[in-house]
Amino acid sequence: MIAFINKLPIKTKIILFIMIISIISILLVGLVVVIYDNYRARKDLVNDTTLLAQIIANRSTAALTFNESRMARENLEALQVKGSIIAGWILDEAGNVFATYGRYHSYTVKHLFKNDNAGNNYLFVENMFYLREPVKLDGKVIGTVILLRHLREFQLQQLIFSLIVILVIIIAVLVALLTSSYLQSIISGPLLHLTEIAQNIVRQKKYSLRANIHSDDEIGILVTAFNNMLDMIETQNRNLEQRVAERTAELVIARDRAESADHVKSAFLATMSHELRTPLNSIIGFTGLVLQGLAGPLNKEQQKQLGMVQSSGQHLLTLINDVLDISKIEANQVEIAIEPFDFRESVKKIVHIVQPLADTKNLQLNIDIHDGVDIVYGDCRRVEQILLNLLSNAIKFTEKGEVRIESERNNAHIITRVIDTGTGIKAEDINTLFQPFHQLDTGLTRQYEGTGLGLAICKKLVELMGGTITVQSEIGKGSMFEFIILATLEKKT
Amino acid sequence: MKTALPIIACTTVLKHVLILLLLLHGICYCQDTASTLENQVKAAYIYNFTKFVYWNTLPQISVSTPVTIAIIGDESIGPILERFLKARGKVPPLLVKIITTNDTNLTDCHIVYISKFATTKLPVLLKRIDNNSILTVSDISGFTAKGGMIGFYQDKGKIKIEINMTAVTNAKLQINAKLLEVARITWSGKIE
């Protein structure tokens, strides 16, 4: 019951409570009125009938005394004026019927009040009302008048009165309903207004809205508290916004500064790489000329030392190229040129380049290119750079066994794997493998020369081409690098 | 069954005899009681007149002033009246005087009853009472015509009342209308 009431809106609750109280009160009053009226009406009935009986009794003293039943009968016939009295009797001192009025059987009359010693002078029997009145002469009972009254009229009056009371109750309940429906708005109105404002604030995020105050009661206090709370929220929001704006401005400045610094750095690196390469190319070029004997014959020792100069120069060039690449990538200056090329040919070309390296280490170099891997659209130069990097790495870190390159097509993707039987990579190093300036195991640095930029460049390039590069490796058994690139079959515009 | 028949016949005869005896006894008893019953009714009526008649000259009947009734000519009425009153209780006290025709002191009586056995003395008695406020009652036939006030007469075996309003008025007595209603009213004689 309470759970049900709790679910109702406050408006309904107020009406419900008022109605419950009103109905209880109205019904109680109605009940009391009906009961009292019934009691009073019965009393009136008894009094009224008693009066008649008393008149008849008084009129009949001589008739009874001098045994003149004709006179008694005449007295009884006066009852004709009262239609509801359908019969009457006068009994003598001994209880025998002395005179009769009406055609009602007098059979039971003698015994009617016999068992009633309590002195009750009237009886309600079904629809009938019996009343007896002693006929007294000088204080001595000389007979009895008994009147029989039909209760139809009485009951009809009672019914009419009850109907009127019911009608009044219905009207009163309706009036209570209307009044409570109107009055409830005094309490629920401000609450509904407050709820609406709260919902609007939540929906529109407008903290500038305020609820109106209608009353000075608890609801008024609630509304005031609500408005104060909104003031606080608004103030806090304003402060917060201000602070955020300040912080954002600071961050923008910091970011701009950092970005410009980055650009400056990249530009510097690119310029520097270019500037470094120019004299280096002269060194390598002229060393080559000397080695070819164009400047006169060289002895063995001179040839050997010049060869070392050339080799160091080449290495330095590689380093500078890598630094140039990575700085270009990080400065977002690399552009991918999409054009058709033969993937198979590119692989063969790179294998051809690294073949001498494999040969010097007595390594097998196997190629397995599946059907369907031929002309694709992509950046040929970058793909070749990746292939070269992965293959030279594989050969570099493999002492015996084989290096293998596989390539296959999967829809729009070319999947290429470079598998070796080399030293392998530790699990904890795999995560940092593709980060720039990171060469595995500083202990090995001396053994395997390199910039440590190769894989980082590969990863960046693969990603620029919309692909991924992954590695699987086991210490002592070898590694497998797999890169997938998007190689569209048709030229994109 | 055959042996039982004479016994039944015998008892039937006996029953008839018994009924006959009872009836005979009843008739004798009835004749005897009829006059007694008549006297009882008369006695009761006489007493009850006190409740419907107002004496203007004498003190009104109350607990302290006894009703005085003079009985003339029938000595049986007196005891019946006394018995009747005893049965009814004391109120109001009643003084019954049994007087003879020679008695002259009738003035302090409320009611004088003259039995039919004193018919011959009637004119003398009435003259003696004259216009004193004394209610005269009698069962002499034609009593009211002779100047009496209330007379008993028989109608269909019932004792009825006849009132001579002239005599009552002359005696300055008042009679309750209810008593008049149940009585036969006559006007004989001259209103003084």
XYZ file of C-alpha atoms in Angstrom:
685
model
C 0.000 0.000 0.000
C 2.713 2.470 1.060
C 4.839 1.342 -1.883
C 1.916 2.017 -4.210
C 1.332 5.484 -2.716
C 5.048 6.297 -3.020
C 4.871 5.677 -6.760
C 2.131 8.260 -7.237
C 2.936 11.831 -8.220
C 2.727 14.371 -5.386
C -0.364 15.943 -6.973
C -2.281 12.669 -6.824
C -0.960 11.999 -3.332
C -2.306 15.264 -1.961
C -5.701 14.720 -3.619
C -5.744 11.137 -2.376
C -5.012 12.132 1.220
C -7.576 14.917 1.230
C -10.152 12.612 -0.326
C -9.487 9.804 2.177
C -9.927 12.173 5.117
C -12.964 13.883 3.559
C -14.697 10.634 2.686
C -14.113 9.200 6.156
C -15.490 12.366 7.781
C -18.442 12.672 5.417
C -19.352 9.014 5.792
C -19.096 9.223 9.571
C -21.325 12.294 9.678
C -23.729 10.686 7.211
C -23.846 7.506 9.265
C -24.478 9.404 12.488
C -27.179 11.500 10.827
C -28.916 8.443 9.380
C -28.687 6.493 12.639
C -29.848 9.470 14.679
C -32.679 10.192 12.285
C -33.794 6.586 12.386
C -33.718 6.672 16.178
C -35.611 9.976 16.249
C -38.143 8.831 13.664
C -38.846 5.668 15.641
C -39.222 7.712 18.760
C -41.606 10.033 16.929
C -43.518 7.044 15.642
C -43.805 5.633 19.144
C -44.774 9.000 20.622
C -47.280 9.716 17.888
C -48.921 6.323 18.206
C -48.819 6.464 21.988
C -50.630 9.784 21.900
C -53.399 8.303 19.787
C -53.617 5.258 22.028
C -53.750 7.475 25.094
C -56.621 9.486 23.654
C -58.511 6.318 22.823
C -57.734 4.865 26.241
C -58.951 7.970 27.954
C -62.105 8.097 25.851
C -62.811 4.458 26.589
C -62.758 4.419 30.375
C -66.537 4.731 30.726
C -67.145 2.272 27.929
C -64.974 -0.301 29.680
C -66.341 0.477 33.092
C -69.942 0.225 32.049
C -69.391 -2.560 29.552
C -70.433 -0.507 26.517
C -68.373 -2.043 23.699
C -70.274 -0.060 21.040
C -68.824 3.112 22.509
C -65.350 1.614 22.603
C -65.661 0.627 18.959
C -66.723 4.147 18.048
C -63.682 5.483 19.812
C -61.451 3.108 17.854
C -63.040 4.167 14.608
C -61.566 7.602 15.101
C -58.336 5.921 13.966
C -59.562 6.208 10.379
C -57.855 9.599 10.235
C -54.524 7.822 10.510
C -54.282 5.583 7.460
C -51.156 3.822 8.562
C -52.933 2.414 11.614
C -54.607 -0.603 10.132
C -56.031 -2.157 13.237
C -56.817 -1.486 16.864
C -58.185 -3.389 19.801
C -59.442 -2.621 23.254
C -58.974 -5.418 25.732
C -60.750 -5.589 29.021
C -59.160 -6.075 32.401
C -58.916 -9.814 31.906
C -57.268 -9.410 28.500
C -60.259 -10.418 26.401
C -61.025 -8.491 23.255
C -63.629 -5.873 24.118
C -63.705 -3.896 20.878
C -62.046 -4.263 17.476
C -61.186 -1.925 14.676
C -59.968 -2.934 11.235
C -60.055 -6.272 9.559
C -56.909 -7.568 11.016
C -57.050 -10.900 12.781
C -57.154 -10.436 16.494
C -55.967 -13.941 17.132
C -52.440 -13.117 18.203
C -53.213 -9.840 19.885
C -54.013 -11.309 23.272
C -50.703 -13.089 23.438
C -48.660 -10.397 21.826
C -47.336 -8.711 24.923
C -47.720 -11.643 27.243
C -44.159 -12.813 27.209
C -42.918 -9.305 27.485
C -42.572 -8.604 31.156
C -39.895 -6.008 30.643
C -42.619 -3.424 30.325
C -41.951 -2.635 26.712
C -45.073 -1.051 25.382
C -44.287 -1.514 21.732
C -42.974 -4.141 19.342
C -41.572 -4.006 15.854
C -42.587 -7.192 14.062
C -41.438 -7.310 10.461
C -43.318 -4.503 8.743
C -45.663 -3.982 11.642
C -45.541 -1.885 14.713
C -47.612 -2.863 17.749
C -48.232 -0.509 20.626
C -50.158 -1.018 23.783
C -51.472 1.555 26.153
C -53.185 0.723 29.423
C -56.614 2.161 30.066
C -56.505 3.571 33.539
C -59.228 4.827 35.747
C -58.097 6.458 38.975
C -54.712 4.822 38.641
C -56.221 1.402 38.183
C -55.719 -0.480 34.943
C -59.115 -1.455 33.620
C -58.115 -2.460 30.092
C -55.628 -2.102 27.273
C -55.620 -0.340 23.950
C -53.527 -2.050 21.256
C -52.806 -0.332 17.975
C -51.263 -1.943 14.902
C -49.487 0.386 12.573
C -48.060 -0.449 9.164
C -44.483 0.687 8.699
C -44.648 1.207 4.914
C -44.985 4.953 5.224
C -42.334 5.094 7.903
C -39.925 2.979 5.886
C -40.543 5.052 2.778
C -39.704 8.193 4.708
C -36.566 6.557 6.030
C -35.602 5.508 2.516
C -36.152 9.002 1.143
C -34.108 10.469 3.950
C -31.284 7.957 3.355
C -31.315 8.779 -0.357
C -31.089 12.482 0.414
C -28.161 11.810 2.756
C -26.442 9.715 0.080
C -27.017 12.494 -2.464
C -25.550 15.044 -0.061
C -22.572 12.732 0.560
C -21.953 12.408 -3.179
C -22.168 16.172 -3.642
C -19.853 16.712 -0.663
C -17.322 14.212 -2.054
C -17.428 15.923 -5.443
C -16.971 19.318 -3.858
C -14.064 17.905 -1.821
C -12.545 16.483 -5.004
C -12.848 19.779 -6.866
C -11.538 21.762 -3.924
C -8.615 19.428 -3.334
C -7.801 19.384 -7.067
C -7.627 23.155 -6.946
C -5.842 23.436 -3.590
C -3.204 20.795 -4.318
C -1.679 23.129 -6.915
C -0.638 25.432 -4.054
C 1.737 22.712 -2.852
C 2.508 20.781 -6.008
C 2.690 23.825 -8.318
C 5.993 25.226 -6.974
C 7.420 21.690 -6.765
C 6.485 20.946 -10.383
C 7.942 24.322 -11.414
C 11.164 23.462 -9.565
C 11.313 20.021 -11.193
C 10.765 21.559 -14.622
C 13.530 24.112 -14.069
C 15.885 21.358 -12.858
C 15.102 19.237 -15.938
C 15.570 22.206 -18.268
C 18.944 22.916 -16.694
C 20.015 19.308 -17.185
C 18.725 19.240 -20.767
C 19.928 22.623 -21.954
C 22.956 22.970 -19.646
C 21.754 26.493 -18.961
C 22.833 27.241 -15.431
C 21.549 30.779 -15.703
C 17.916 29.600 -15.250
C 16.260 30.320 -11.880
C 13.098 28.983 -10.216
C 10.422 31.466 -9.108
C 9.583 31.688 -5.414
C 5.825 31.525 -4.756
C 5.632 30.980 -1.024
C 7.450 31.497 2.260
C 7.070 27.932 3.467
C 9.481 24.967 3.277
C 9.040 24.808 -0.496
C 10.004 28.474 -0.697
C 13.126 27.668 1.333
C 13.845 24.716 -0.963
C 13.522 26.913 -4.055
C 15.802 29.533 -2.501
C 18.361 26.839 -1.650
C 18.093 25.478 -5.198
C 18.674 28.934 -6.681
C 21.632 29.519 -4.360
C 23.083 26.196 -5.455
C 22.689 27.245 -9.084
C 24.472 30.535 -8.298
C 27.373 28.558 -6.846
C 27.496 26.186 -9.807
C 27.434 29.108 -12.210
C 30.229 30.898 -10.401
C 32.309 27.726 -10.270
C 31.661 27.046 -13.938
C 32.760 30.530 -14.849
C 35.962 30.135 -12.827
C 36.547 26.729 -14.312
C 36.023 27.977 -17.870
C 38.380 30.833 -17.233
C 40.985 28.478 -15.845
C 40.549 26.071 -18.769
C 40.892 28.926 -21.236
C 44.040 30.073 -19.491
C 45.505 26.595 -19.473
C 44.536 26.047 -23.117
C 46.158 29.265 -24.148
C 49.308 28.238 -22.292
C 49.236 24.832 -23.908
C 48.748 26.285 -27.388
C 51.762 28.491 -26.882
C 53.790 25.572 -25.593
C 52.637 23.361 -28.435
C 53.411 25.964 -31.072
C 56.789 26.473 -29.561
C 57.475 22.750 -29.517
C 56.256 22.308 -33.072
C 58.324 25.122 -34.429
C 61.312 23.770 -32.564
C 60.684 20.394 -34.129
C 60.457 21.865 -37.594
C 63.600 23.822 -37.050
C 65.326 20.670 -35.903
C 64.153 18.653 -38.888
C 65.033 21.393 -41.306
C 68.416 21.655 -39.713
C 68.963 17.883 -39.950
C 67.867 17.764 -43.582
C 70.090 20.657 -44.525
C 72.957 19.256 -42.538
C 72.591 15.798 -44.161
C 72.613 17.387 -47.555
C 75.550 19.591 -46.702
C 77.403 16.566 -45.258
C 76.748 14.430 -48.308
C 78.278 16.838 -50.821
C 81.882 16.687 -49.535
C 81.460 12.969 -48.804
C 80.506 12.235 -52.385
C 83.682 14.028 -53.481
C 85.750 11.902 -51.097
C 84.169 8.652 -52.332
C 84.289 9.707 -55.971
C 87.864 10.803 -55.963
C 88.981 7.801 -53.903
C 87.340 5.621 -56.610
C 89.236 7.445 -59.307
C 92.525 6.942 -57.461
C 91.728 3.277 -56.886
C 91.037 2.746 -60.553
C 94.631 3.948 -61.201
C 93.604 7.001 -63.083
C 96.140 9.020 -61.055
C 98.972 6.578 -61.535
C 99.695 3.017 -60.400
C 99.238 2.110 -56.754
C 101.079 -0.474 -54.724
C 99.247 -3.088 -52.613
C 99.473 -1.163 -49.383
C 98.111 2.026 -50.961
C 95.265 0.102 -52.571
C 94.323 -1.497 -49.271
C 94.312 1.767 -47.368
C 92.400 3.642 -50.044
C 89.892 0.754 -50.057
C 89.328 1.340 -46.343
C 88.812 5.053 -47.007
C 86.189 4.192 -49.641
C 84.455 1.660 -47.372
C 84.339 4.133 -44.468
C 83.038 6.778 -46.796
C 80.265 4.470 -48.015
C 79.297 3.672 -44.432
C 79.227 7.326 -43.533
C 76.995 7.978 -46.533
C 74.587 5.281 -45.419
C 74.470 6.847 -41.968
C 73.799 10.269 -43.341
C 71.062 8.916 -45.670
C 69.352 7.189 -42.757
C 69.491 10.310 -40.591
C 68.098 12.286 -43.501
C 65.280 9.808 -43.997
C 64.212 9.626 -40.367
C 64.318 13.376 -39.939
C 62.281 13.806 -43.109
C 59.741 11.297 -41.896
C 59.461 12.909 -38.498
C 59.158 16.331 -40.109
C 56.339 14.929 -42.254
C 58.251 15.728 -45.380
C 58.107 12.278 -46.961
C 55.656 11.856 -49.782
C 54.470 8.528 -51.066
C 54.346 8.414 -54.842
C 51.760 5.931 -56.112
C 52.672 4.407 -59.476
C 52.503 0.968 -61.060
C 55.534 -1.231 -60.665
C 56.464 -4.916 -60.822
C 56.835 -6.150 -57.276
C 58.512 -9.389 -58.424
C 61.176 -7.403 -60.296
C 61.818 -5.215 -57.287
C 62.426 -8.263 -55.117
C 64.798 -9.751 -57.665
C 66.670 -6.470 -57.928
C 67.207 -6.182 -54.177
C 68.186 -9.860 -53.908
C 70.699 -9.229 -56.614
C 72.138 -6.309 -54.587
C 72.512 -8.320 -51.364
C 73.633 -11.561 -53.095
C 77.351 -10.719 -52.746
C 76.949 -10.197 -48.975
C 75.259 -13.625 -48.645
C 77.898 -15.211 -50.733
C 80.734 -13.896 -48.535
C 79.033 -15.538 -45.506
C 78.171 -18.722 -47.404
C 74.458 -18.208 -46.842
C 71.697 -19.565 -48.990
C 69.371 -16.813 -50.278
C 66.002 -18.208 -51.380
C 63.141 -16.412 -53.068
C 59.553 -17.652 -53.010
C 57.175 -15.273 -54.764
C 53.654 -16.573 -55.288
C 51.592 -16.108 -58.388
C 49.596 -12.912 -58.477
C 52.348 -10.841 -57.001
C 53.351 -8.746 -60.026
C 52.227 -5.315 -61.047
C 50.938 -3.319 -58.133
C 50.393 0.377 -57.444
C 52.629 1.776 -54.795
C 55.835 3.614 -54.095
C 58.468 1.448 -55.751
C 61.481 3.195 -54.240
C 60.164 2.932 -50.655
C 59.220 -0.728 -51.053
C 62.686 -1.480 -52.339
C 64.208 0.462 -49.426
C 62.242 -1.697 -46.960
C 63.198 -4.925 -48.722
C 66.845 -3.918 -48.794
C 66.852 -3.015 -45.158
C 65.173 -6.245 -44.011
C 67.328 -8.496 -46.250
C 70.604 -6.831 -45.331
C 69.672 -7.039 -41.649
C 68.831 -10.742 -42.040
C 72.132 -11.457 -43.724
C 74.001 -9.312 -41.229
C 72.638 -11.245 -38.214
C 72.879 -14.734 -39.739
C 76.113 -16.723 -39.511
C 74.982 -19.940 -41.185
C 71.918 -21.447 -42.755
C 69.681 -19.481 -45.060
C 67.829 -16.233 -45.587
C 64.501 -16.554 -47.266
C 62.058 -14.055 -48.747
C 58.419 -14.954 -49.345
C 55.726 -12.827 -50.915
C 52.027 -13.459 -51.483
C 48.856 -11.543 -52.236
C 45.802 -11.373 -50.034
C 43.196 -9.291 -51.816
C 44.526 -5.750 -51.866
C 47.434 -6.566 -49.592
C 50.888 -7.833 -50.365
C 52.289 -9.918 -47.514
C 56.041 -10.232 -47.534
C 58.112 -12.227 -45.053
C 61.890 -12.194 -44.550
C 62.956 -15.300 -42.629
C 66.429 -16.028 -41.350
C 68.187 -18.636 -39.244
C 70.180 -16.069 -37.341
C 70.729 -15.118 -33.701
C 67.163 -14.182 -32.960
C 65.836 -11.370 -30.742
C 65.060 -11.440 -27.021
C 61.374 -11.126 -26.179
C 61.910 -8.003 -24.060
C 63.665 -6.272 -26.941
C 60.926 -6.826 -29.495
C 58.892 -3.884 -28.161
C 61.739 -1.413 -28.610
C 62.907 -2.912 -31.860
C 61.188 -0.399 -34.128
C 62.109 2.692 -32.141
C 64.644 5.060 -33.727
C 68.299 5.147 -32.584
C 67.979 1.744 -31.003
C 70.277 -1.068 -31.824
C 69.819 -4.366 -30.109
C 72.123 -5.444 -27.348
C 74.746 -2.809 -26.911
C 77.154 -5.696 -26.420
C 76.744 -6.654 -30.056
C 77.173 -3.163 -31.395
C 80.782 -3.734 -32.049
C 80.083 -6.949 -33.878
C 77.333 -5.655 -36.152
C 77.755 -2.146 -37.352
C 74.650 -0.078 -38.184
C 72.835 3.121 -37.428
C 69.902 1.499 -35.565
C 67.609 3.614 -37.676
C 66.789 1.031 -40.337
C 63.835 -0.689 -38.694
C 62.401 2.590 -37.437
C 62.480 3.916 -40.996
C 60.907 0.675 -42.290
C 58.086 0.929 -39.762
C 57.368 4.568 -40.617
C 57.373 3.830 -44.329
C 55.115 0.791 -44.023
C 52.679 2.829 -41.952
C 52.759 5.662 -44.482
C 51.712 3.125 -47.089
C 48.824 2.020 -44.886
C 50.424 -1.239 -43.761
C 51.877 -2.925 -40.716
C 55.163 -4.553 -39.850
C 55.581 -7.278 -37.206
C 58.311 -9.582 -36.021
C 58.422 -13.079 -34.553
C 61.647 -14.352 -33.158
C 63.301 -16.970 -30.989
C 66.813 -16.726 -29.557
C 69.229 -19.050 -31.421
C 66.725 -20.135 -34.064
C 66.089 -17.046 -36.113
C 63.607 -14.286 -36.855
C 60.736 -13.619 -39.214
C 59.822 -10.075 -40.216
C 56.479 -9.698 -41.917
C 55.178 -6.551 -43.499
C 51.873 -6.014 -45.163
C 51.309 -3.126 -47.493
C 48.284 -1.939 -49.329
C 48.961 -2.443 -53.007
C 45.994 -1.255 -54.938
C 45.425 -2.867 -58.281
C 44.201 0.274 -59.927
C 45.625 3.669 -60.053
C 44.151 6.026 -57.608
C 43.405 9.533 -58.662
C -63.231 -57.813 20.993
C -66.685 -59.307 21.468
C -66.274 -59.436 25.235
C -65.259 -55.757 25.349
C -68.485 -54.444 23.729
C -70.839 -54.536 26.803
C -68.279 -52.591 28.806
C -68.200 -49.806 26.240
C -72.016 -49.677 26.133
C -72.110 -49.490 29.894
C -69.613 -46.584 30.068
C -71.569 -44.659 27.381
C -74.751 -44.823 29.447
C -72.856 -43.779 32.533
C -71.396 -40.794 30.662
C -74.834 -39.602 29.609
C -76.127 -39.826 33.144
C -73.161 -37.866 34.437
C -73.605 -35.108 31.840
C -77.289 -34.854 32.711
C -76.464 -34.494 36.383
C -73.891 -31.825 35.669
C -76.335 -29.868 33.497
C -79.016 -29.951 36.162
C -76.558 -28.724 38.722
C -75.404 -26.042 36.330
C -78.887 -24.651 35.864
C -79.463 -24.386 39.591
C -76.022 -22.832 40.043
C -76.579 -20.464 37.205
C -79.854 -19.229 38.568
C -78.180 -18.650 41.842
C -75.083 -17.049 40.411
C -77.004 -15.017 37.833
C -78.470 -12.792 40.513
C -75.142 -12.666 42.317
C -73.400 -11.702 39.098
C -76.052 -9.075 38.464
C -75.535 -7.649 41.922
C -71.764 -7.683 41.408
C -72.105 -5.704 38.211
C -74.488 -3.299 39.860
C -72.137 -2.895 42.814
C -69.233 -2.194 40.475
C -71.305 0.321 38.505
C -72.364 2.101 41.641
C -68.808 2.397 42.780
C -67.569 3.493 39.356
C -70.195 6.297 39.172
C -68.054 8.083 41.748
C -65.407 8.475 39.091
C -67.663 10.075 36.508
C -69.856 12.226 38.690
C -68.846 15.529 40.261
C -70.474 16.747 43.469
C -70.351 20.491 43.584
C -71.666 21.010 47.099
C -69.807 18.221 48.874
C -66.051 18.032 49.181
C -64.597 16.290 46.124
C -63.872 12.649 46.627
C -60.258 12.069 47.543
C -58.104 9.815 49.693
C -59.007 11.742 52.832
C -62.715 12.168 52.141
C -64.440 8.824 51.886
C -67.277 8.180 49.538
C -70.456 7.469 51.330
C -72.986 5.183 49.722
C -76.364 4.397 51.184
C -77.942 1.103 50.270
C -81.671 0.802 50.682
C -83.693 -2.362 50.259
C -81.046 -4.969 49.351
C -78.649 -5.974 52.022
C -76.641 -8.245 49.700
C -75.253 -5.324 47.711
C -73.360 -3.897 50.667
C -71.026 -6.867 51.273
C -70.500 -7.347 47.544
C -69.498 -3.723 47.241
C -67.137 -4.024 50.176
C -65.592 -7.178 48.783
C -65.258 -5.514 45.414
C -63.483 -2.548 46.929
C -61.192 -4.761 48.975
C -60.182 -6.558 45.804
C -59.480 -3.211 44.127
C -57.418 -1.849 46.979
C -58.077 0.909 49.422
C -58.192 3.964 47.230
C -60.445 5.835 47.564
C -61.838 4.817 50.929
C -65.478 4.088 50.882
C -68.038 4.238 53.557
C -71.038 2.117 52.906
C -74.083 2.782 54.961
C -76.886 0.307 55.053
C -79.893 2.337 55.970
C -83.618 1.846 56.276
C -86.433 3.966 54.957
C -86.793 5.475 58.391
C -83.346 6.886 58.347
C -83.544 10.556 57.800
C -79.886 11.364 57.648
C -79.138 11.033 53.981
C -77.591 14.431 53.408
C -73.991 13.378 54.011
C -74.262 10.596 51.428
C -72.851 10.825 47.909
C -74.929 8.083 46.433
C -78.184 6.532 47.481
C -78.990 3.180 45.949
C -82.620 2.126 46.138
C -83.170 -1.532 45.397
C -86.224 -2.760 43.570
C -87.192 -4.393 46.877
C -87.864 -0.897 48.199
C -90.046 0.237 45.325
C -92.908 1.168 47.598
C -90.787 3.562 49.587
C -89.476 5.315 46.513
C -91.680 8.452 46.526
C -90.927 9.039 50.198
C -87.218 8.590 49.673
C -87.068 10.810 46.634
C -88.934 13.483 48.457
C -86.579 13.252 51.393
C -83.546 13.556 49.158
C -85.196 16.390 47.332
C -82.685 18.655 45.701
C -79.681 17.727 47.795
C -76.611 16.870 45.765
C -77.137 13.181 46.116
C -76.870 10.838 43.183
C -79.827 8.513 43.163
C -79.370 5.110 41.609
C -81.898 2.323 41.325
C -82.799 -0.826 39.448
C -86.462 -0.056 39.692
C -87.918 0.001 36.202
C -89.018 3.491 35.160
C -86.891 4.968 37.926
C -85.805 7.977 35.873
C -89.359 8.699 34.827
C -90.260 8.850 38.494
C -87.661 11.495 39.164
C -84.587 9.304 39.830
C -81.216 10.070 38.276
C -79.587 6.824 37.161
C -81.536 3.712 36.496
C -80.371 0.223 35.580
C -82.217 -1.632 32.862
C -81.639 -4.894 31.055
C -80.987 -5.107 27.341
C -80.130 -8.454 25.703
C -79.067 -9.804 29.086
C -76.786 -6.846 29.744
C -77.185 -4.276 32.426
C -77.410 -0.823 30.885
C -77.631 2.681 32.298
C -80.262 5.347 31.854
C -79.639 8.913 33.033
C -82.299 11.516 33.705
C -80.505 14.727 32.894
C -83.295 16.889 34.387
C -82.871 15.295 37.801
C -79.095 15.502 37.591
C -79.185 19.172 36.629
C -81.648 19.978 39.382
C -79.375 18.280 41.918
C -76.507 20.490 40.646
C -74.456 17.400 39.882
C -72.190 17.121 36.899
C -71.742 13.942 34.954
C -68.713 13.203 32.839
C -69.510 13.204 29.127
C -67.959 9.768 28.815
C -70.555 8.368 31.163
C -73.272 10.162 29.228
C -71.951 8.628 26.038
C -72.434 5.117 27.295
C -75.825 5.834 28.846
C -79.330 6.348 27.565
C -80.280 9.959 28.258
C -83.808 11.045 29.225
C -85.287 14.374 30.191
C -88.241 13.808 32.489
C -89.554 16.388 34.891
C -89.015 20.066 35.060
C -85.740 21.881 35.253
C -85.830 24.164 38.242
